[in-house]
Coordinates of C-alpha atoms in Angstrom, one line a residue:
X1 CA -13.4 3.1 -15.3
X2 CA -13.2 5.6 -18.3
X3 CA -14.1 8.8 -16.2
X4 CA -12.6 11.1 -18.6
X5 CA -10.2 11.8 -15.7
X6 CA -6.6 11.4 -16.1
X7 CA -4.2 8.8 -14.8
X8 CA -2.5 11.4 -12.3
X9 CA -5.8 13.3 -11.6
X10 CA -7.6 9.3 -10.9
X11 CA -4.7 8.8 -8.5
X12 CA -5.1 12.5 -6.9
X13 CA -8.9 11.7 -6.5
X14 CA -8.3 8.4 -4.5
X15 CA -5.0 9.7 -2.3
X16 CA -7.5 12.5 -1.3
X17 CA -10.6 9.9 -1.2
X18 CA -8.4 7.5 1.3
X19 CA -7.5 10.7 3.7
X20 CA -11.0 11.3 3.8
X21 CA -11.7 7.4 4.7
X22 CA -9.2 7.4 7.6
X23 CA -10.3 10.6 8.9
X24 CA -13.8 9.0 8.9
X25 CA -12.9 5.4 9.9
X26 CA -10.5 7.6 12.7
X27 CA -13.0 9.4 13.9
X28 CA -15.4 5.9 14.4
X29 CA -13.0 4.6 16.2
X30 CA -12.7 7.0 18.4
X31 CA -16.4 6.6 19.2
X32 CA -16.1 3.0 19.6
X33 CA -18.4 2.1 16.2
X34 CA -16.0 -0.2 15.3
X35 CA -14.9 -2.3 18.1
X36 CA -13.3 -5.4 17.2
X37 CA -11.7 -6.3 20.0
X38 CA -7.9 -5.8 21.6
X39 CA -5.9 -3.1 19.5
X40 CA -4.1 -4.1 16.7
X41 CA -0.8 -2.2 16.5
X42 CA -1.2 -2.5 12.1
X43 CA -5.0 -1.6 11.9
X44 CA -3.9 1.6 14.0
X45 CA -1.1 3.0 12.2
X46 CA -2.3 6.0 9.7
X47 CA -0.5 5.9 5.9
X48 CA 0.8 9.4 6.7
X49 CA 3.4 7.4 9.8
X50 CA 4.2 4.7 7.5
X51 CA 7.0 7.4 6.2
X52 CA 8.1 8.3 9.5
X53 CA 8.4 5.1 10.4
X54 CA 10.2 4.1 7.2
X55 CA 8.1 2.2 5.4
X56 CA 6.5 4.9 3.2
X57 CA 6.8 2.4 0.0
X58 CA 4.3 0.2 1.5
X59 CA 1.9 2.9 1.5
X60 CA 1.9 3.4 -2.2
X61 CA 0.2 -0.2 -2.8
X62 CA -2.2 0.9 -0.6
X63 CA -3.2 4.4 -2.4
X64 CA -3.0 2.8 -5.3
X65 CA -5.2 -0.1 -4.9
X66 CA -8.0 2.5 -3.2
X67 CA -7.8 4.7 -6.4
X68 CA -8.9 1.1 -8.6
X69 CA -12.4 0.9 -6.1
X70 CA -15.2 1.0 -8.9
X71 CA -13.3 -0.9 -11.6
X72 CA -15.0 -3.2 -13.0
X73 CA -14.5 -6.9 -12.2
X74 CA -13.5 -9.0 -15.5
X75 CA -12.3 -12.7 -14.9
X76 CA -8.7 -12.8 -15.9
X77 CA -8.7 -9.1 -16.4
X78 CA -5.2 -7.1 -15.0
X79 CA -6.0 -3.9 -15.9
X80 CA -7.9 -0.1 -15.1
X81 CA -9.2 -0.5 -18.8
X82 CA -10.3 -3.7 -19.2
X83 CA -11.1 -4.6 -15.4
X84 CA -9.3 -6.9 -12.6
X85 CA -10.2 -10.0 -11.4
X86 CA -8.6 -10.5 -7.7
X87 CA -4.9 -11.7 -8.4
X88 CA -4.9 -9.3 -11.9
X89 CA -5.3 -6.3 -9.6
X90 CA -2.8 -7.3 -6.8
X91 CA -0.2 -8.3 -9.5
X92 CA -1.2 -4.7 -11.5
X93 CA -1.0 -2.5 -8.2
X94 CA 2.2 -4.1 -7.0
X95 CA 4.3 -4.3 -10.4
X96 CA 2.9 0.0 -10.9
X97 CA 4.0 1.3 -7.1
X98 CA 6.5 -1.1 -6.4
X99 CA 7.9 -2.4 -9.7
X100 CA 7.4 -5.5 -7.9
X101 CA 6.2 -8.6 -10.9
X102 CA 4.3 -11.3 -8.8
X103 CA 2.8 -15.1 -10.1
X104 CA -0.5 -14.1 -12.0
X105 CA -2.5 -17.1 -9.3
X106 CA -3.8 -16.3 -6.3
X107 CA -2.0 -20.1 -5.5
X108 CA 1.4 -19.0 -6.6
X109 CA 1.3 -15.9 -5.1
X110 CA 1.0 -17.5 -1.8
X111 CA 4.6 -18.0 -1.7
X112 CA 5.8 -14.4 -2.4
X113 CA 7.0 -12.5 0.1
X114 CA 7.3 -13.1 4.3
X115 CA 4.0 -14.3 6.1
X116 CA 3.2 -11.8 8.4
X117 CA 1.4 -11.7 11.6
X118 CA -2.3 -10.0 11.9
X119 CA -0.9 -7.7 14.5
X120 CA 2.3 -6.6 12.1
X121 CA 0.2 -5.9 9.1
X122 CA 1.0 -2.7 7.4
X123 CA -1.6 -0.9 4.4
X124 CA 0.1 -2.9 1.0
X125 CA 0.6 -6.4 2.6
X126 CA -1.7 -8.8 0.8
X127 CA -4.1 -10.6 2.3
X128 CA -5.1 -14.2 1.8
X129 CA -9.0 -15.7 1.6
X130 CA -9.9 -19.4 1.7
X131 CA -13.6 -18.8 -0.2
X132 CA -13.6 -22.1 -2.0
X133 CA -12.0 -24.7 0.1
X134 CA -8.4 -24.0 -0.6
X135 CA -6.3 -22.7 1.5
X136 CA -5.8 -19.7 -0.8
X137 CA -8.5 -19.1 -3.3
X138 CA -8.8 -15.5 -3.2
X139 CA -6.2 -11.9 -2.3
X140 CA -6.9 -8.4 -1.4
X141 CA -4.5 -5.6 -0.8
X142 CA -4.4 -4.4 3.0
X143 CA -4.7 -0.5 3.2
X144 CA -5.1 -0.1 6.7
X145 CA -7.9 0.7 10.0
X146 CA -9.2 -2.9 9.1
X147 CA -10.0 -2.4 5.4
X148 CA -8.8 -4.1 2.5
X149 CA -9.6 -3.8 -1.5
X150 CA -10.1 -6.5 -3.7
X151 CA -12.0 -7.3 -7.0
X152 CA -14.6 -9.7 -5.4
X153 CA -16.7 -11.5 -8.2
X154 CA -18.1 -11.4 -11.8
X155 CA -20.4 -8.3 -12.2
X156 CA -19.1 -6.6 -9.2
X157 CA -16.3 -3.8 -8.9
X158 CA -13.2 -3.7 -7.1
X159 CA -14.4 -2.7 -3.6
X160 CA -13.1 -1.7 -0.2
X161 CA -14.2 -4.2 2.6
X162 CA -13.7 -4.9 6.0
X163 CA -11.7 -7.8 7.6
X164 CA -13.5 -8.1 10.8
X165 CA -17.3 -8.5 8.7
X166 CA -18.7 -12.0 9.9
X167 CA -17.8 -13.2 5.9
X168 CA -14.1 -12.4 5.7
X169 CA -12.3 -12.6 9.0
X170 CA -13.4 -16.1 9.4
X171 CA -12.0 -16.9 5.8
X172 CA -8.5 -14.9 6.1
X173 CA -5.9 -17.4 5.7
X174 CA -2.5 -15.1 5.8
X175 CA -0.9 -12.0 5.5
X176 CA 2.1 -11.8 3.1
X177 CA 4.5 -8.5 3.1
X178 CA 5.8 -8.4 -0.7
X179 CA 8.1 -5.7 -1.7
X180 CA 11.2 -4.7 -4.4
X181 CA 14.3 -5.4 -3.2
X182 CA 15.0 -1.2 -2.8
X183 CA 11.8 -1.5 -0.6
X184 CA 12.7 -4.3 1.9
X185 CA 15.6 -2.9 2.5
X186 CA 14.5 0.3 3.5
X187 CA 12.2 -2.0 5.9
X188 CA 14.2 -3.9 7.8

């Protein structure tokens, strides 16, 4: 993604592009467009309440992962320059907001963290695919109102998806809450 854009104007571009996103995806909820089903207290909660609440450091996973939408995908890639395959980009965006270092496979990543429950996911939890048979064969980073981002397949980008699409909420597999040790403090 050489946009001739600086590292703190990039991140600038997506914090403002992901207000604008859950103003939208706000305001079509709020109309109903995107019904699917009961409330779910984590799909609900803005990134702005996350501090509030004190868990702002699991918003910056979140942010940061949105500013990475339109990287390239590169198998075994893990970083902006050179592009992300799926557990490159979770193990980039984690170790840069969080200083958190995570397993490089999707597999051994499965174990990091706490499971958490659909209805206590926060924006920055991972999320956990079965695409291929295995229980955990793909990871996206949560980022809230439903959506996650992930760096789907060779010649794709890193995109922003829905969980509730008839391809990916059948496939979710878990929800893992991974943080610094400074960071799960502040949560609990």
């Amino acid at each position: 993604m050489n946009s001739g854009l600086s590292c703190s104007q990039r991140r600038l571009f997506g914090l403002l592009s992901l207000a604008g996103l859950t103003s939208l995806v706000s305001g079509c909820a709020a109309l109903g467009s995107l019904s699917s089903g009961p409330s779910r207290r984590g799909s609900d909660l803005p990134l702005a309440r996350l501090e509030a609440n004190g868990q702002a450091g699991l918003a910056e996973p979140a942010l940061h992962a949105f500013s990475l939408v339109g990287t390239p995908y590169r198998w075994g890639g893990n970083t902006p320059k050179g592009g992300f395959d799926c557990s490159g980009l979770v193990v980039y965006v984690m170790r840069r907001s969080l200083g958190t270092t995570l397993p490089r496979t999707v597999e051994q990543m499965s174990n990091a963290g706490y499971e958490i429950a659909w209805e206590d996911r926060l924006p920055g939890d991972l999320v956990f695919f079965n695409t291929t048979g295995g229980d955990f064969s793909h990871v996206g980073i949560y980022i809230g109102q439903n959506r996650f981002v992930h760096a789907p397949r060779a010649g794709g980008t890193v995109r922003l998806e829905t969980l509730v699409s008839s391809y990916w909420g059948p496939r979710i597999t878990a929800f893992r809450r991974v943080a610094s040790e400074s960071h799960a403090r502040t949560e609990r």
